[in-house]
Amino acid sequence: MAIITLTTDFGSTAGYVAQMKAVLLRRSPDSVLVDVTHDVPPQNITAAAIWLADTLPWFPSGSVHLAVIDPGVGTSRKILVGTFECPNQSGINDQHFIVGPDNGLFSLLNIVDAWHLDETAMRTVRDVSNTFHGRDLMAPAAAAIAGGIPLSELGERRIDPVRFTLPKPEHRSDATSGSTEIRGKVLYADSFGNLITNIHTADCPSGHTITDAWIDCPNESAPISVRPVATYGDATPGEMVALTGSGGRVEFAVCNGSAAQRLGLTAYGAEPESLPSVTLRLIGADEP
């Protein structure tokens, strides 16, 4: 029994997701369909790539992951079918399958094999919609993979998929104080209005603790000082804080509120250049 996950930016008020599921159930009736989310910020490939990288490795090996955040639908962009590997909770590498537009959506996954879908072979309806390849091409491909069809029978050729890289945080050490500053960037705002940054716990020196945090918003005259906390329970209602989220990334949030609204940003992400920069100050355990 195969697991097929679905990730889209379709929302829940229209029938698009149900139409994709109908195709999957017709072609792979024994599959278990799991909704990852259908509330990816519209057309936000960066946010989707982060959510996929954070979520997909939790599924069992052999799962098929169908993701449709596809602003280029109907153009010359290709559809990607492939595999990626990731360590499971026991440290053993699992292999998963992916289906989706080749637009950078899978940039943060360790892809080991990738093909461009032969769209003519996947045409299961008389007229493929120019605006809904998720239903007419990608869902049939995901069902075929769940049924054991080799990728080589679905693809035209092996390819290097489109990728993007996240901006890397900048480090600066102060030998006198023993402190380290890490400067990063907000990547997107989630549905709670939390501002998710590109600073990961792996970017922080071992044994160091975040003692100070600032967020530099384009519409503010000066950086805003924000208190670092370990959990939301350490904050007072309405207080803006910095903490590490469940995905290991530092985020800026307002307790019982929205940091995005507080700073005048949309909850579903602004243009990257208009999103705030952030700075963290860390001190080692043996430093004052």
PDB file of C-alpha atoms in Angstrom:
ATOM      1  CA  MET A   1       0.000   0.000   0.000  1.00  0.00           C
ATOM      2  CA  ALA A   2       1.663   3.189  -1.207  1.00  0.00           C
ATOM      3  CA  ILE A   3       1.598   6.558   0.516  1.00  0.00           C
ATOM      4  CA  ILE A   4       1.050   9.587  -1.724  1.00  0.00           C
ATOM      5  CA  THR A   5       1.408  13.016  -0.141  1.00  0.00           C
ATOM      6  CA  LEU A   6       0.026  16.231  -1.589  1.00  0.00           C
ATOM      7  CA  THR A   7       1.430  19.736  -1.161  1.00  0.00           C
ATOM      8  CA  THR A   8      -0.108  22.679  -3.020  1.00  0.00           C
ATOM      9  CA  ASP A   9      -0.917  26.372  -2.849  1.00  0.00           C
ATOM     10  CA  PHE A  10      -4.532  25.721  -3.893  1.00  0.00           C
ATOM     11  CA  GLY A  11      -6.144  26.537  -0.543  1.00  0.00           C
ATOM     12  CA  SER A  12      -9.240  24.762   0.742  1.00  0.00           C
ATOM     13  CA  THR A  13     -12.110  26.773  -0.718  1.00  0.00           C
ATOM     14  CA  ALA A  14     -12.136  25.322  -4.245  1.00  0.00           C
ATOM     15  CA  GLY A  15     -12.274  21.810  -5.657  1.00  0.00           C
ATOM     16  CA  TYR A  16      -8.763  21.615  -7.116  1.00  0.00           C
ATOM     17  CA  VAL A  17      -7.324  19.320  -4.447  1.00  0.00           C
ATOM     18  CA  ALA A  18     -10.346  17.032  -4.625  1.00  0.00           C
ATOM     19  CA  GLN A  19      -9.948  16.735  -8.399  1.00  0.00           C
ATOM     20  CA  MET A  20      -6.327  15.648  -7.986  1.00  0.00           C
ATOM     21  CA  LYS A  21      -7.340  13.119  -5.342  1.00  0.00           C
ATOM     22  CA  ALA A  22     -10.055  11.780  -7.628  1.00  0.00           C
ATOM     23  CA  VAL A  23      -7.462  11.073 -10.321  1.00  0.00           C
ATOM     24  CA  LEU A  24      -5.139   9.423  -7.799  1.00  0.00           C
ATOM     25  CA  LEU A  25      -7.898   7.210  -6.393  1.00  0.00           C
ATOM     26  CA  ARG A  26      -9.059   6.147  -9.847  1.00  0.00           C
ATOM     27  CA  ARG A  27      -5.557   5.095 -10.861  1.00  0.00           C
ATOM     28  CA  SER A  28      -4.205   3.936  -7.495  1.00  0.00           C
ATOM     29  CA  PRO A  29      -7.244   3.032  -5.367  1.00  0.00           C
ATOM     30  CA  ASP A  30      -5.253   1.307  -2.627  1.00  0.00           C
ATOM     31  CA  SER A  31      -2.974   4.268  -1.953  1.00  0.00           C
ATOM     32  CA  VAL A  32      -3.118   6.259   1.259  1.00  0.00           C
ATOM     33  CA  LEU A  33      -3.448   9.963   0.442  1.00  0.00           C
ATOM     34  CA  VAL A  34      -1.940  12.386   2.950  1.00  0.00           C
ATOM     35  CA  ASP A  35      -2.334  16.162   2.811  1.00  0.00           C
ATOM     36  CA  VAL A  36       0.892  17.906   3.796  1.00  0.00           C
ATOM     37  CA  THR A  37      -0.606  21.355   3.237  1.00  0.00           C
ATOM     38  CA  HIS A  38      -2.622  23.231   0.661  1.00  0.00           C
ATOM     39  CA  ASP A  39      -1.865  26.594   2.230  1.00  0.00           C
ATOM     40  CA  VAL A  40       1.583  27.258   0.823  1.00  0.00           C
ATOM     41  CA  PRO A  41       1.766  31.030   0.234  1.00  0.00           C
ATOM     42  CA  PRO A  42       0.548  31.447  -3.374  1.00  0.00           C
ATOM     43  CA  GLN A  43       3.355  30.979  -5.920  1.00  0.00           C
ATOM     44  CA  ASN A  44       5.933  31.030  -3.100  1.00  0.00           C
ATOM     45  CA  ILE A  45       8.404  28.377  -4.249  1.00  0.00           C
ATOM     46  CA  THR A  46      10.910  29.265  -1.516  1.00  0.00           C
ATOM     47  CA  ALA A  47       8.420  28.695   1.297  1.00  0.00           C
ATOM     48  CA  ALA A  48       7.227  25.470  -0.319  1.00  0.00           C
ATOM     49  CA  ALA A  49      10.776  24.147  -0.708  1.00  0.00           C
ATOM     50  CA  ILE A  50      11.442  24.771   2.984  1.00  0.00           C
ATOM     51  CA  TRP A  51       8.213  23.082   4.061  1.00  0.00           C
ATOM     52  CA  LEU A  52       8.934  20.074   1.856  1.00  0.00           C
ATOM     53  CA  ALA A  53      12.472  19.729   3.222  1.00  0.00           C
ATOM     54  CA  ASP A  54      11.168  19.974   6.793  1.00  0.00           C
ATOM     55  CA  THR A  55       8.257  17.557   6.351  1.00  0.00           C
ATOM     56  CA  LEU A  56       8.878  14.872   3.734  1.00  0.00           C
ATOM     57  CA  PRO A  57      11.720  13.066   5.555  1.00  0.00           C
ATOM     58  CA  TRP A  58       9.264  12.128   8.330  1.00  0.00           C
ATOM     59  CA  PHE A  59       7.338   9.858   5.964  1.00  0.00           C
ATOM     60  CA  PRO A  60       8.178   6.166   5.448  1.00  0.00           C
ATOM     61  CA  SER A  61      10.689   5.174   2.811  1.00  0.00           C
ATOM     62  CA  GLY A  62       9.089   4.650  -0.594  1.00  0.00           C
ATOM     63  CA  SER A  63       6.473   7.378  -0.167  1.00  0.00           C
ATOM     64  CA  VAL A  64       5.478   9.330  -3.277  1.00  0.00           C
ATOM     65  CA  HIS A  65       5.378  13.101  -2.818  1.00  0.00           C
ATOM     66  CA  LEU A  66       3.300  15.161  -5.245  1.00  0.00           C
ATOM     67  CA  ALA A  67       3.851  18.920  -4.958  1.00  0.00           C
ATOM     68  CA  VAL A  68       2.139  21.540  -7.107  1.00  0.00           C
ATOM     69  CA  ILE A  69       3.286  25.121  -6.639  1.00  0.00           C
ATOM     70  CA  ASP A  70       3.392  25.923 -10.301  1.00  0.00           C
ATOM     71  CA  PRO A  71       3.311  29.574 -11.408  1.00  0.00           C
ATOM     72  CA  GLY A  72       4.802  28.510 -14.765  1.00  0.00           C
ATOM     73  CA  VAL A  73       2.051  26.023 -15.632  1.00  0.00           C
ATOM     74  CA  GLY A  74       1.329  25.946 -19.355  1.00  0.00           C
ATOM     75  CA  THR A  75       4.744  27.322 -20.316  1.00  0.00           C
ATOM     76  CA  SER A  76       7.898  25.508 -21.435  1.00  0.00           C
ATOM     77  CA  ARG A  77       8.758  24.487 -17.864  1.00  0.00           C
ATOM     78  CA  LYS A  78       9.096  20.721 -17.471  1.00  0.00           C
ATOM     79  CA  ILE A  79       7.606  18.302 -14.951  1.00  0.00           C
ATOM     80  CA  LEU A  80      10.068  16.483 -12.710  1.00  0.00           C
ATOM     81  CA  VAL A  81       9.861  12.889 -11.534  1.00  0.00           C
ATOM     82  CA  GLY A  82      12.670  11.602  -9.363  1.00  0.00           C
ATOM     83  CA  THR A  83      13.969  10.242  -6.099  1.00  0.00           C
ATOM     84  CA  PHE A  84      15.649  11.780  -3.095  1.00  0.00           C
ATOM     85  CA  GLU A  85      17.398  10.327  -0.080  1.00  0.00           C
ATOM     86  CA  CYS A  86      17.298  11.474   3.521  1.00  0.00           C
ATOM     87  CA  PRO A  87      18.292   9.941   6.864  1.00  0.00           C
ATOM     88  CA  ASN A  88      15.416   8.652   8.947  1.00  0.00           C
ATOM     89  CA  GLN A  89      15.177   8.904  12.720  1.00  0.00           C
ATOM     90  CA  SER A  90      17.518   5.904  13.038  1.00  0.00           C
ATOM     91  CA  GLY A  91      20.148   7.541  10.830  1.00  0.00           C
ATOM     92  CA  ILE A  92      19.537   5.155   7.928  1.00  0.00           C
ATOM     93  CA  ASN A  93      18.977   6.645   4.470  1.00  0.00           C
ATOM     94  CA  ASP A  94      15.427   6.354   3.150  1.00  0.00           C
ATOM     95  CA  GLN A  95      14.488   6.800  -0.494  1.00  0.00           C
ATOM     96  CA  HIS A  96      11.406   8.772  -1.527  1.00  0.00           C
ATOM     97  CA  PHE A  97       9.796   9.668  -4.861  1.00  0.00           C
ATOM     98  CA  ILE A  98       8.886  13.178  -6.017  1.00  0.00           C
ATOM     99  CA  VAL A  99       6.604  14.565  -8.712  1.00  0.00           C
ATOM    100  CA  GLY A 100       6.170  18.262  -9.437  1.00  0.00           C
ATOM    101  CA  PRO A 101       7.160  21.179 -11.644  1.00  0.00           C
ATOM    102  CA  ASP A 102      10.885  21.536 -12.314  1.00  0.00           C
ATOM    103  CA  ASN A 103      11.036  25.091 -10.964  1.00  0.00           C
ATOM    104  CA  GLY A 104      13.260  24.769  -7.897  1.00  0.00           C
ATOM    105  CA  LEU A 105      10.531  23.332  -5.707  1.00  0.00           C
ATOM    106  CA  PHE A 106      12.769  20.432  -4.644  1.00  0.00           C
ATOM    107  CA  SER A 107      15.966  22.479  -4.264  1.00  0.00           C
ATOM    108  CA  LEU A 108      16.512  21.611  -0.602  1.00  0.00           C
ATOM    109  CA  LEU A 109      16.179  17.843  -1.033  1.00  0.00           C
ATOM    110  CA  ASN A 110      19.036  15.445  -1.741  1.00  0.00           C
ATOM    111  CA  ILE A 111      17.897  14.396  -5.216  1.00  0.00           C
ATOM    112  CA  VAL A 112      19.695  11.312  -6.499  1.00  0.00           C
ATOM    113  CA  ASP A 113      17.769  10.600  -9.702  1.00  0.00           C
ATOM    114  CA  ALA A 114      15.621  12.886 -11.822  1.00  0.00           C
ATOM    115  CA  TRP A 115      13.786  12.725 -15.134  1.00  0.00           C
ATOM    116  CA  HIS A 116      11.612  15.061 -17.142  1.00  0.00           C
ATOM    117  CA  LEU A 117       8.166  13.554 -17.477  1.00  0.00           C
ATOM    118  CA  ASP A 118       7.164  12.456 -20.969  1.00  0.00           C
ATOM    119  CA  GLU A 119       3.925  14.395 -20.997  1.00  0.00           C
ATOM    120  CA  THR A 120       2.533  12.618 -24.047  1.00  0.00           C
ATOM    121  CA  ALA A 121       2.734   9.287 -22.225  1.00  0.00           C
ATOM    122  CA  MET A 122       0.810  10.706 -19.258  1.00  0.00           C
ATOM    123  CA  ARG A 123      -2.081  12.187 -21.187  1.00  0.00           C
ATOM    124  CA  THR A 124      -5.045  10.415 -19.636  1.00  0.00           C
ATOM    125  CA  VAL A 125      -7.655  12.953 -20.727  1.00  0.00           C
ATOM    126  CA  ARG A 126      -8.513  14.110 -24.222  1.00  0.00           C
ATOM    127  CA  ASP A 127      -7.591  17.734 -23.585  1.00  0.00           C
ATOM    128  CA  VAL A 128      -4.922  18.513 -20.995  1.00  0.00           C
ATOM    129  CA  SER A 129      -5.673  21.794 -19.279  1.00  0.00           C
ATOM    130  CA  ASN A 130      -3.073  24.507 -19.792  1.00  0.00           C
ATOM    131  CA  THR A 131      -3.655  25.645 -16.208  1.00  0.00           C
ATOM    132  CA  PHE A 132      -4.000  22.379 -14.267  1.00  0.00           C
ATOM    133  CA  HIS A 133      -1.119  20.025 -14.974  1.00  0.00           C
ATOM    134  CA  GLY A 134      -1.333  18.906 -11.353  1.00  0.00           C
ATOM    135  CA  ARG A 135      -4.546  17.060 -12.141  1.00  0.00           C
ATOM    136  CA  ASP A 136      -3.978  16.044 -15.755  1.00  0.00           C
ATOM    137  CA  LEU A 137      -0.264  15.109 -15.773  1.00  0.00           C
ATOM    138  CA  MET A 138       1.334  15.065 -12.323  1.00  0.00           C
ATOM    139  CA  ALA A 139      -1.355  13.102 -10.481  1.00  0.00           C
ATOM    140  CA  PRO A 140      -1.311  10.297 -13.099  1.00  0.00           C
ATOM    141  CA  ALA A 141       2.497  10.202 -12.846  1.00  0.00           C
ATOM    142  CA  ALA A 142       2.353   9.944  -9.047  1.00  0.00           C
ATOM    143  CA  ALA A 143      -0.180   7.134  -9.301  1.00  0.00           C
ATOM    144  CA  ALA A 144       2.023   5.303 -11.810  1.00  0.00           C
ATOM    145  CA  ILE A 145       5.025   5.535  -9.480  1.00  0.00           C
ATOM    146  CA  ALA A 146       2.899   4.310  -6.568  1.00  0.00           C
ATOM    147  CA  GLY A 147       1.965   1.349  -8.754  1.00  0.00           C
ATOM    148  CA  GLY A 148       5.606   0.417  -9.282  1.00  0.00           C
ATOM    149  CA  ILE A 149       6.249   1.864 -12.742  1.00  0.00           C
ATOM    150  CA  PRO A 150      10.010   2.643 -13.059  1.00  0.00           C
ATOM    151  CA  LEU A 151      10.957   6.278 -13.510  1.00  0.00           C
ATOM    152  CA  SER A 152      12.779   5.385 -16.716  1.00  0.00           C
ATOM    153  CA  GLU A 153       9.425   4.485 -18.274  1.00  0.00           C
ATOM    154  CA  LEU A 154       7.962   7.868 -17.367  1.00  0.00           C
ATOM    155  CA  GLY A 155      10.785  10.190 -18.312  1.00  0.00           C
ATOM    156  CA  GLU A 156      12.403  11.408 -21.474  1.00  0.00           C
ATOM    157  CA  ARG A 157      15.931  11.622 -20.071  1.00  0.00           C
ATOM    158  CA  ARG A 158      17.859  12.000 -16.857  1.00  0.00           C
ATOM    159  CA  ILE A 159      18.401  15.670 -16.009  1.00  0.00           C
ATOM    160  CA  ASP A 160      19.848  18.074 -13.481  1.00  0.00           C
ATOM    161  CA  PRO A 161      16.792  19.709 -11.928  1.00  0.00           C
ATOM    162  CA  VAL A 162      16.354  23.438 -11.482  1.00  0.00           C
ATOM    163  CA  ARG A 163      17.715  24.539  -8.115  1.00  0.00           C
ATOM    164  CA  PHE A 164      18.063  27.668  -6.050  1.00  0.00           C
ATOM    165  CA  THR A 165      20.176  28.229  -2.960  1.00  0.00           C
ATOM    166  CA  LEU A 166      19.009  30.018   0.150  1.00  0.00           C
ATOM    167  CA  PRO A 167      21.054  33.049   1.189  1.00  0.00           C
ATOM    168  CA  LYS A 168      23.661  32.032   3.748  1.00  0.00           C
ATOM    169  CA  PRO A 169      23.935  33.768   7.127  1.00  0.00           C
ATOM    170  CA  GLU A 170      27.005  35.930   7.749  1.00  0.00           C
ATOM    171  CA  HIS A 171      29.149  35.382  10.864  1.00  0.00           C
ATOM    172  CA  ARG A 172      31.270  37.912  12.721  1.00  0.00           C
ATOM    173  CA  SER A 173      33.270  37.094  15.855  1.00  0.00           C
ATOM    174  CA  ASP A 174      34.479  39.533  18.520  1.00  0.00           C
ATOM    175  CA  ALA A 175      37.693  38.191  20.068  1.00  0.00           C
ATOM    176  CA  THR A 176      37.524  40.678  22.944  1.00  0.00           C
ATOM    177  CA  SER A 177      34.055  39.780  24.197  1.00  0.00           C
ATOM    178  CA  GLY A 178      34.029  36.224  22.900  1.00  0.00           C
ATOM    179  CA  SER A 179      30.675  36.862  21.277  1.00  0.00           C
ATOM    180  CA  THR A 180      29.529  35.938  17.794  1.00  0.00           C
ATOM    181  CA  GLU A 181      27.061  37.832  15.646  1.00  0.00           C
ATOM    182  CA  ILE A 182      25.067  36.089  12.944  1.00  0.00           C
ATOM    183  CA  ARG A 183      23.289  38.218  10.380  1.00  0.00           C
ATOM    184  CA  GLY A 184      20.554  36.605   8.350  1.00  0.00           C
ATOM    185  CA  LYS A 185      17.402  37.221   6.370  1.00  0.00           C
ATOM    186  CA  VAL A 186      13.710  36.557   6.772  1.00  0.00           C
ATOM    187  CA  LEU A 187      12.682  34.056   4.083  1.00  0.00           C
ATOM    188  CA  TYR A 188       8.907  34.140   4.443  1.00  0.00           C
ATOM    189  CA  ALA A 189       6.047  34.625   6.878  1.00  0.00           C
ATOM    190  CA  ASP A 190       3.997  31.565   7.782  1.00  0.00           C
ATOM    191  CA  SER A 191       0.218  31.461   8.268  1.00  0.00           C
ATOM    192  CA  PHE A 192       0.617  32.544  11.909  1.00  0.00           C
ATOM    193  CA  GLY A 193       2.605  35.593  10.844  1.00  0.00           C
ATOM    194  CA  ASN A 194       5.833  34.156  12.269  1.00  0.00           C
ATOM    195  CA  LEU A 195       8.873  35.363  10.321  1.00  0.00           C
ATOM    196  CA  ILE A 196      11.030  32.373   9.373  1.00  0.00           C
ATOM    197  CA  THR A 197      14.724  33.136   8.821  1.00  0.00           C
ATOM    198  CA  ASN A 198      17.617  31.465   7.041  1.00  0.00           C
ATOM    199  CA  ILE A 199      19.492  31.013  10.349  1.00  0.00           C
ATOM    200  CA  HIS A 200      19.462  27.367  11.437  1.00  0.00           C
ATOM    201  CA  THR A 201      20.637  25.918  14.710  1.00  0.00           C
ATOM    202  CA  ALA A 202      23.455  24.320  12.707  1.00  0.00           C
ATOM    203  CA  ASP A 203      24.703  27.850  11.935  1.00  0.00           C
ATOM    204  CA  CYS A 204      25.158  28.643  15.635  1.00  0.00           C
ATOM    205  CA  PRO A 205      28.492  27.762  17.272  1.00  0.00           C
ATOM    206  CA  SER A 206      28.303  24.765  19.586  1.00  0.00           C
ATOM    207  CA  GLY A 207      27.894  25.692  23.230  1.00  0.00           C
ATOM    208  CA  HIS A 208      26.723  29.229  22.467  1.00  0.00           C
ATOM    209  CA  THR A 209      23.441  30.779  23.568  1.00  0.00           C
ATOM    210  CA  ILE A 210      21.506  33.548  21.836  1.00  0.00           C
ATOM    211  CA  THR A 211      21.543  36.528  24.196  1.00  0.00           C
ATOM    212  CA  ASP A 212      20.276  39.329  21.944  1.00  0.00           C
ATOM    213  CA  ALA A 213      18.292  39.587  18.730  1.00  0.00           C
ATOM    214  CA  TRP A 214      17.347  42.423  16.394  1.00  0.00           C
ATOM    215  CA  ILE A 215      15.144  42.663  13.350  1.00  0.00           C
ATOM    216  CA  ASP A 216      15.792  45.383  10.793  1.00  0.00           C
ATOM    217  CA  CYS A 217      12.557  46.075   8.940  1.00  0.00           C
ATOM    218  CA  PRO A 218      12.640  48.308   5.833  1.00  0.00           C
ATOM    219  CA  ASN A 219       9.725  50.417   7.088  1.00  0.00           C
ATOM    220  CA  GLU A 220      11.298  51.055  10.517  1.00  0.00           C
ATOM    221  CA  SER A 221      13.854  53.804  11.204  1.00  0.00           C
ATOM    222  CA  ALA A 222      16.052  51.590  13.400  1.00  0.00           C
ATOM    223  CA  PRO A 223      16.510  47.884  14.201  1.00  0.00           C
ATOM    224  CA  ILE A 224      14.007  46.538  16.723  1.00  0.00           C
ATOM    225  CA  SER A 225      15.467  44.745  19.742  1.00  0.00           C
ATOM    226  CA  VAL A 226      13.724  41.421  20.382  1.00  0.00           C
ATOM    227  CA  ARG A 227      14.069  39.150  23.420  1.00  0.00           C
ATOM    228  CA  PRO A 228      15.291  35.585  22.720  1.00  0.00           C
ATOM    229  CA  VAL A 229      13.200  32.874  24.407  1.00  0.00           C
ATOM    230  CA  ALA A 230      13.149  29.082  24.407  1.00  0.00           C
ATOM    231  CA  THR A 231       9.405  28.688  23.888  1.00  0.00           C
ATOM    232  CA  TYR A 232       6.231  30.725  23.431  1.00  0.00           C
ATOM    233  CA  GLY A 233       5.356  30.078  27.069  1.00  0.00           C
ATOM    234  CA  ASP A 234       8.326  32.247  28.068  1.00  0.00           C
ATOM    235  CA  ALA A 235       6.810  35.287  26.318  1.00  0.00           C
ATOM    236  CA  THR A 236       4.080  37.621  27.481  1.00  0.00           C
ATOM    237  CA  PRO A 237       1.007  38.127  25.273  1.00  0.00           C
ATOM    238  CA  GLY A 238       1.740  40.644  22.546  1.00  0.00           C
ATOM    239  CA  GLU A 239       5.516  40.471  23.030  1.00  0.00           C
ATOM    240  CA  MET A 240       7.729  40.000  19.968  1.00  0.00           C
ATOM    241  CA  VAL A 241      10.348  37.329  20.584  1.00  0.00           C
ATOM    242  CA  ALA A 242      13.004  35.298  18.773  1.00  0.00           C
ATOM    243  CA  LEU A 243      13.085  31.522  19.157  1.00  0.00           C
ATOM    244  CA  THR A 244      14.008  28.334  17.345  1.00  0.00           C
ATOM    245  CA  GLY A 245      11.072  26.698  15.592  1.00  0.00           C
ATOM    246  CA  SER A 246      10.386  22.988  15.212  1.00  0.00           C
ATOM    247  CA  GLY A 247      12.227  22.924  11.873  1.00  0.00           C
ATOM    248  CA  GLY A 248      15.420  24.172  13.519  1.00  0.00           C
ATOM    249  CA  ARG A 249      15.245  27.673  12.033  1.00  0.00           C
ATOM    250  CA  VAL A 250      15.249  30.862  14.073  1.00  0.00           C
ATOM    251  CA  GLU A 251      11.965  32.722  13.774  1.00  0.00           C
ATOM    252  CA  PHE A 252      10.588  36.013  15.021  1.00  0.00           C
ATOM    253  CA  ALA A 253       7.082  35.836  16.421  1.00  0.00           C
ATOM    254  CA  VAL A 254       4.536  37.750  18.463  1.00  0.00           C
ATOM    255  CA  CYS A 255       3.020  35.788  21.344  1.00  0.00           C
ATOM    256  CA  ASN A 256      -0.707  35.367  20.600  1.00  0.00           C
ATOM    257  CA  GLY A 257      -0.292  37.639  17.593  1.00  0.00           C
ATOM    258  CA  SER A 258       1.374  38.115  14.202  1.00  0.00           C
ATOM    259  CA  ALA A 259       4.876  39.485  13.712  1.00  0.00           C
ATOM    260  CA  ALA A 260       4.087  40.021  10.029  1.00  0.00           C
ATOM    261  CA  GLN A 261       1.128  42.238  10.861  1.00  0.00           C
ATOM    262  CA  ARG A 262       3.060  44.022  13.608  1.00  0.00           C
ATOM    263  CA  LEU A 263       5.736  45.000  11.083  1.00  0.00           C
ATOM    264  CA  GLY A 264       3.363  45.754   8.234  1.00  0.00           C
ATOM    265  CA  LEU A 265       4.225  42.678   6.166  1.00  0.00           C
ATOM    266  CA  THR A 266       1.731  40.334   4.554  1.00  0.00           C
ATOM    267  CA  ALA A 267       1.304  36.963   6.247  1.00  0.00           C
ATOM    268  CA  TYR A 268       2.097  35.212   2.988  1.00  0.00           C
ATOM    269  CA  GLY A 269       5.431  36.736   2.197  1.00  0.00           C
ATOM    270  CA  ALA A 270       6.566  39.925   0.541  1.00  0.00           C
ATOM    271  CA  GLU A 271       9.153  40.283  -2.208  1.00  0.00           C
ATOM    272  CA  PRO A 272      12.493  38.932  -0.892  1.00  0.00           C
ATOM    273  CA  GLU A 273      14.292  42.269  -1.121  1.00  0.00           C
ATOM    274  CA  SER A 274      11.621  43.915   1.052  1.00  0.00           C
ATOM    275  CA  LEU A 275      11.767  41.336   3.835  1.00  0.00           C
ATOM    276  CA  PRO A 276      13.693  42.209   6.998  1.00  0.00           C
ATOM    277  CA  SER A 277      17.254  41.362   7.942  1.00  0.00           C
ATOM    278  CA  VAL A 278      17.925  39.939  11.395  1.00  0.00           C
ATOM    279  CA  THR A 279      20.925  39.816  13.721  1.00  0.00           C
ATOM    280  CA  LEU A 280      21.633  37.425  16.589  1.00  0.00           C
ATOM    281  CA  ARG A 281      24.287  37.833  19.267  1.00  0.00           C
ATOM    282  CA  LEU A 282      25.556  34.634  20.862  1.00  0.00           C
ATOM    283  CA  ILE A 283      27.795  34.048  23.857  1.00  0.00           C
ATOM    284  CA  GLY A 284      29.668  30.854  24.690  1.00  0.00           C
ATOM    285  CA  ALA A 285      29.020  29.043  27.944  1.00  0.00           C
ATOM    286  CA  ASP A 286      32.342  30.199  29.431  1.00  0.00           C
ATOM    287  CA  GLU A 287      32.000  33.842  28.390  1.00  0.00           C
ATOM    288  CA  PRO A 288      30.550  36.656  30.503  1.00  0.00           C
TER     289      PRO A 288
END
